[in-house]
CSV table of C-alpha atoms in Angstrom, one decimal:
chain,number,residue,atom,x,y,z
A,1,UNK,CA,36.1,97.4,90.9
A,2,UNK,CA,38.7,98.9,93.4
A,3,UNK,CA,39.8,102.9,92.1
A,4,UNK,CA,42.9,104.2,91.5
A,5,UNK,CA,44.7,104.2,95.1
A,6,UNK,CA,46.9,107.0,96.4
A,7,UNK,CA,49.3,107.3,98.9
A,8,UNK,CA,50.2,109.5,101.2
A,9,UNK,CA,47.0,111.7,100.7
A,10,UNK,CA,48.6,114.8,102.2
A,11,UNK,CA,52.3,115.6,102.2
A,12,UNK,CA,54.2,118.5,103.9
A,13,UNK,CA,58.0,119.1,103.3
A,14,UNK,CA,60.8,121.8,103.7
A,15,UNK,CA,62.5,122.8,100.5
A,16,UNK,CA,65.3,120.5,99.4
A,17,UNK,CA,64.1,118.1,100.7
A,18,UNK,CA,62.7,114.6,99.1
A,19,UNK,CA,59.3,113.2,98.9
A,20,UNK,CA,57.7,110.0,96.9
A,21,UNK,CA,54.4,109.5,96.3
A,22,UNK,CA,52.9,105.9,95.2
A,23,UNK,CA,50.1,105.2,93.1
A,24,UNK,CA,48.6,101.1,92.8
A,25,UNK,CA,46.6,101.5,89.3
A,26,UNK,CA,43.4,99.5,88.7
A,27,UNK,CA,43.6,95.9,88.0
A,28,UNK,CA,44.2,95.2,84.4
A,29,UNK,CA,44.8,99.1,83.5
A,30,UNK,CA,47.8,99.0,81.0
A,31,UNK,CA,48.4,103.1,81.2
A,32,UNK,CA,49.1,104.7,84.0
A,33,UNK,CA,49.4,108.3,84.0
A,34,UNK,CA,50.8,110.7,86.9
A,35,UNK,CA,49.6,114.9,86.2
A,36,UNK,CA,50.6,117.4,88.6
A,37,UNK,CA,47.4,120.1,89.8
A,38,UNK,CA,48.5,123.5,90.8
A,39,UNK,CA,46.0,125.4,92.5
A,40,UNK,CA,43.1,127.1,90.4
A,41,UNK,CA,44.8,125.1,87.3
A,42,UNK,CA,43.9,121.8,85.3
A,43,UNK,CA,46.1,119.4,85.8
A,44,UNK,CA,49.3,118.7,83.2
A,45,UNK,CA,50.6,115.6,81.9
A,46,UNK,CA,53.9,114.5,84.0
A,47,UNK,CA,54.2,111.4,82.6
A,48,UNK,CA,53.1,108.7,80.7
A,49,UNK,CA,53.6,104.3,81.2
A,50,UNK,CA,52.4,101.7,79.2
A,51,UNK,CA,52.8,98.7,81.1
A,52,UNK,CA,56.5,99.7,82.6
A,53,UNK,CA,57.7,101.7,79.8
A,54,UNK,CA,57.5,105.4,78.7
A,55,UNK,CA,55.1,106.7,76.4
A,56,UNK,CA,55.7,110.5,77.4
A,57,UNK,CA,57.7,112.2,79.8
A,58,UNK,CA,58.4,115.9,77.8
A,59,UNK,CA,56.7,117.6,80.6
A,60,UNK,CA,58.4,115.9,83.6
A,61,UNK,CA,61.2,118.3,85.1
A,62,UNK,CA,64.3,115.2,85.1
A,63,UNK,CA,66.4,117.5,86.7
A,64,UNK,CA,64.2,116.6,89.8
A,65,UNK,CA,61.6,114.5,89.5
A,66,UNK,CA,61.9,110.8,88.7
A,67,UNK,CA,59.4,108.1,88.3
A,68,UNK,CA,59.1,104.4,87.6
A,69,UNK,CA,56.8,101.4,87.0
A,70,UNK,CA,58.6,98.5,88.0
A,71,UNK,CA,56.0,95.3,86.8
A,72,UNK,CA,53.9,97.7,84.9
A,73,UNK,CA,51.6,97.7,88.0
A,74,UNK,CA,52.5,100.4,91.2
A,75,UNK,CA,53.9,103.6,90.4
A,76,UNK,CA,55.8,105.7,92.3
A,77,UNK,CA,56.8,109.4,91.5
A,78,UNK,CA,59.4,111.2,93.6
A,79,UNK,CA,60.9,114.7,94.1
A,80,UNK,CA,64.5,115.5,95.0
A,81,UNK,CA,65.3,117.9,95.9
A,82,UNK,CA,61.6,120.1,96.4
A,83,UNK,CA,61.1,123.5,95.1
A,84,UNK,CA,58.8,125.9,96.8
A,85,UNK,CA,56.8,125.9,93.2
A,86,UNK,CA,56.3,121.9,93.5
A,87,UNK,CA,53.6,122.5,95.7
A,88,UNK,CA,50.5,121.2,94.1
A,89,UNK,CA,48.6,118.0,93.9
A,90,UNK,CA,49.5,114.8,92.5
A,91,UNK,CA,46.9,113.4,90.6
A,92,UNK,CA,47.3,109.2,88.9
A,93,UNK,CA,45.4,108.0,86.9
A,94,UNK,CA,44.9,104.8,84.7
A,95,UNK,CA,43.0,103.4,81.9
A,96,UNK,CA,42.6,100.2,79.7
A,97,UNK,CA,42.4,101.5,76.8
A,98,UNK,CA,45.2,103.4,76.0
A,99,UNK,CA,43.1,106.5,77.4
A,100,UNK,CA,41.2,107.9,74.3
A,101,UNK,CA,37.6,106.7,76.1
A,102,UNK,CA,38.8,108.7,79.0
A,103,UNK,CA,40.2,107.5,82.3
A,104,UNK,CA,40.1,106.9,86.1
A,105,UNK,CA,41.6,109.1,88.4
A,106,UNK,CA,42.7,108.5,92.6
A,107,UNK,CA,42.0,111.4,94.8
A,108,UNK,CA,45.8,112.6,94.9
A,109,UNK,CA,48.1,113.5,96.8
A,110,UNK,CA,48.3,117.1,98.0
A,111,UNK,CA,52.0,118.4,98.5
A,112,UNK,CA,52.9,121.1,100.0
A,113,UNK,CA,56.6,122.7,100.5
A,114,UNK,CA,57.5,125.3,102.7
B,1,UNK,CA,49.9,124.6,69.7
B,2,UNK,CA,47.6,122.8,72.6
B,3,UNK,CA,45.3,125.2,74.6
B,4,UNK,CA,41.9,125.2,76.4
B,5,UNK,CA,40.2,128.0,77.7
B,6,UNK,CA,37.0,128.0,80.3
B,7,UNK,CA,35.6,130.6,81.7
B,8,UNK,CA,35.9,130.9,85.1
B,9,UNK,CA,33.0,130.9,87.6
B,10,UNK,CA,29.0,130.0,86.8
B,11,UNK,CA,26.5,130.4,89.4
B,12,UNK,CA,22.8,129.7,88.8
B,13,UNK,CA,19.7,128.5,90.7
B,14,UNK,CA,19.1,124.9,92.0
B,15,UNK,CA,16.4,124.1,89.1
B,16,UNK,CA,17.9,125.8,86.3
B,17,UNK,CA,20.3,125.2,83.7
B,18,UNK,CA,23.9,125.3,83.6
B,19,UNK,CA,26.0,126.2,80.0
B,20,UNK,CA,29.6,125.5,80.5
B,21,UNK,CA,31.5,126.6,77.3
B,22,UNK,CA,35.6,126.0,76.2
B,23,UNK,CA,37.3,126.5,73.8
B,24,UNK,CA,40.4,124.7,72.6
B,25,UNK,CA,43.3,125.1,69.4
B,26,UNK,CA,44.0,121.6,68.5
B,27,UNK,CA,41.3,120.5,65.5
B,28,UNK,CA,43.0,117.1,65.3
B,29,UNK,CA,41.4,116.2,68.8
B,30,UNK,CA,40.1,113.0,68.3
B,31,UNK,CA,38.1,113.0,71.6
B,32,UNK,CA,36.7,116.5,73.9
B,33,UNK,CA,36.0,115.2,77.6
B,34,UNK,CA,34.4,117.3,80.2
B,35,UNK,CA,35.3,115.8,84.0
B,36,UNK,CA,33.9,117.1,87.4
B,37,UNK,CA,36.3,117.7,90.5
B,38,UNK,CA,34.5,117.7,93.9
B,39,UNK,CA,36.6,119.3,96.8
B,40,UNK,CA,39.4,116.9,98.4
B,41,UNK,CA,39.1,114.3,95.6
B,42,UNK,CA,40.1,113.5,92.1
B,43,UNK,CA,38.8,114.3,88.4
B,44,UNK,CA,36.1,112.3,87.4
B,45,UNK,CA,34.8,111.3,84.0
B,46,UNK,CA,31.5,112.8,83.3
B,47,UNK,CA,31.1,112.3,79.2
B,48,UNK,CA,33.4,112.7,76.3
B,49,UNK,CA,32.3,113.2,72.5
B,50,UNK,CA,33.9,111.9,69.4
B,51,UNK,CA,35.6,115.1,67.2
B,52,UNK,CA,33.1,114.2,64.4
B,53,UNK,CA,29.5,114.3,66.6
B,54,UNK,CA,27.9,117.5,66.9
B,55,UNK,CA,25.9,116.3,69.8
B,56,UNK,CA,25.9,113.7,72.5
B,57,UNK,CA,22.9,113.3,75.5
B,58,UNK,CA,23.3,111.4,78.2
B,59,UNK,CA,20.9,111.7,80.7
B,60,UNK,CA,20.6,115.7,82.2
B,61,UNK,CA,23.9,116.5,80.5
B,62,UNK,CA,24.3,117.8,77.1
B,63,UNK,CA,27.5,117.9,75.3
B,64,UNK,CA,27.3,120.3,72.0
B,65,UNK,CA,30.8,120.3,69.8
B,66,UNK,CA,31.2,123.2,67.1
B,67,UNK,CA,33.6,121.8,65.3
B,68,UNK,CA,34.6,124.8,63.2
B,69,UNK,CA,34.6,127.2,66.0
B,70,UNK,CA,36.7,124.5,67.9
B,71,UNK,CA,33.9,125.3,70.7
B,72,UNK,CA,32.8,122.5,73.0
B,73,UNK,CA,29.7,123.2,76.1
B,74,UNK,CA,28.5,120.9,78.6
B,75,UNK,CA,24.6,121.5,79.3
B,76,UNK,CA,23.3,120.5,82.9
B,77,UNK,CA,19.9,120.0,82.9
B,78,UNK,CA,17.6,121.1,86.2
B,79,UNK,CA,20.7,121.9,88.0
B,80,UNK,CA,21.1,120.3,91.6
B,81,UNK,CA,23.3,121.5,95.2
B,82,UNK,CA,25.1,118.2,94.6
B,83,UNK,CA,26.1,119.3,90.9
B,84,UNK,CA,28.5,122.1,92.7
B,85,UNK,CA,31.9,121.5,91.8
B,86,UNK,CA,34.8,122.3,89.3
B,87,UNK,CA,33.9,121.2,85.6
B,88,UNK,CA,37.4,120.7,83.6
B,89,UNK,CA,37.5,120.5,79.5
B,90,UNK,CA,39.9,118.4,77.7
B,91,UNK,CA,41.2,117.7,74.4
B,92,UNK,CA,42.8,115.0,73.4
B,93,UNK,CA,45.5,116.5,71.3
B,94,UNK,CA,47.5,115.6,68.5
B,95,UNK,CA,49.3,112.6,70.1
B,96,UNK,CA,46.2,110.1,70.5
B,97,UNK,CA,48.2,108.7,73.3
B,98,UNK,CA,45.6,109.4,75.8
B,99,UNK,CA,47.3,112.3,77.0
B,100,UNK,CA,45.2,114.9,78.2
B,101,UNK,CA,45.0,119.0,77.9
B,102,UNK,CA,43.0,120.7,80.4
B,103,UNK,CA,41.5,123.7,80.7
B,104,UNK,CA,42.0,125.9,83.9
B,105,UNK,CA,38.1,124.6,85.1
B,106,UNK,CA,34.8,126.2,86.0
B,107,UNK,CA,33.6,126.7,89.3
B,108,UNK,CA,29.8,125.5,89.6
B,109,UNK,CA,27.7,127.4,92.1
B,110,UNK,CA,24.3,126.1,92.6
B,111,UNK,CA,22.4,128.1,94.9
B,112,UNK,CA,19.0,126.9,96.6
């Protein structure tokens, strides 16, 4: 089966400025999860979807960042305006299961903000 | 409150074995995962134990959970080059919503 896709795989933008990144889940895969990766950390929970709706977003700065399911398939997670700190990878993932048997992630997208 | 620590760094000899250890708070993790990062590209799943096994085998890994020191390890039997990479434990937490808490990751080192 086709992974978890990714786009754009590498990202660099100045402060204050906006940036989306878009994630196309695998086929079938109800959850879809986006964590962010700072360097020399694990990643952390941004948000959570079940099909196109929330499950958990405590983690996602709202002031900021927004993201959406629309169809409970794509994904896309965007940043307005940037922060200097934002600069990390952007990891999706998705699972079938509801994630307790663990999941698949893309290869991310790595941000950086100067 | 939901936290996992790894140690940092592990080198060893291509042949030998490798110990990964962690340690997390949360005893009403339902699941403890252990994924592999490879430079460039994403996490992926290596193996992940149920909270009330002590021991799971899958081939050269080895996945030992002490339940009441909340201490998980990840065994890598005759260690190869290609096993270099960053090994990250997770618990599952409280929620059993299939978010994950990672640990800050081990860097593998296999030297020939």
């Amino acid at each position: 089966e086709a992974g978890v896709a990714q786009s754009p795989r590498y990202k660099i933008i100045e402060k204050r400025q906006s940036v989306a990144f878009w994630c196309n889940p695998i086929s079938g895969h109800a959850t879809l999860y986006w964590y962010q990766q700072i360097l020399g950390q694990g990643p952390k929970l941004l948000i959570q979807f079940q099909n196109n709706g929330v499950v958990d977003d405590s983690q996602l700065p709202k002031d900021r960042f927004s993201a959406e399911r629309l169809k409970g398939v794509d994904s896309t997670l965007k940043i307005q305006p940037a922060k200097l700190e934002d600069s990390a990878v952007y990891l999706c993932a998705s699972s079938s299961s509801g994630g307790l048997n663990g999941y698949t992630f893309g290869s991310g997208t790595r941000l950086t903000v100067v | 409150g939901e936290d996992v620590e790894q140690s940092l760094f592990l080198s060893v000899r291509e042949g030998d074995s490798s110990v990964i250890n962690c340690t997390y708070t949360d005893s009403s993790s339902t699941y403890l995962y252990w994924y592999k990062q490879e430079p460039g590209a994403g996490l992926q799943l290596l193996t992940y134990i149920f909270s009330n096994m002590d021991m799971k085998q899958d081939q050269r890994l080895t996945v030992l959970l002490n339940k009441k020191d909340k201490h998980l390890s990840l065994r890598i039997a005759d260690t190869q080059t290609g096993d270099s990479a960053i090994y990250f434990c997770a618990e599952s937490g409280s929620s059993n919503t299939g978010k994950l808490i990672f640990g800050q990751g081990t860097t593998l080192q296999v030297k020939p």
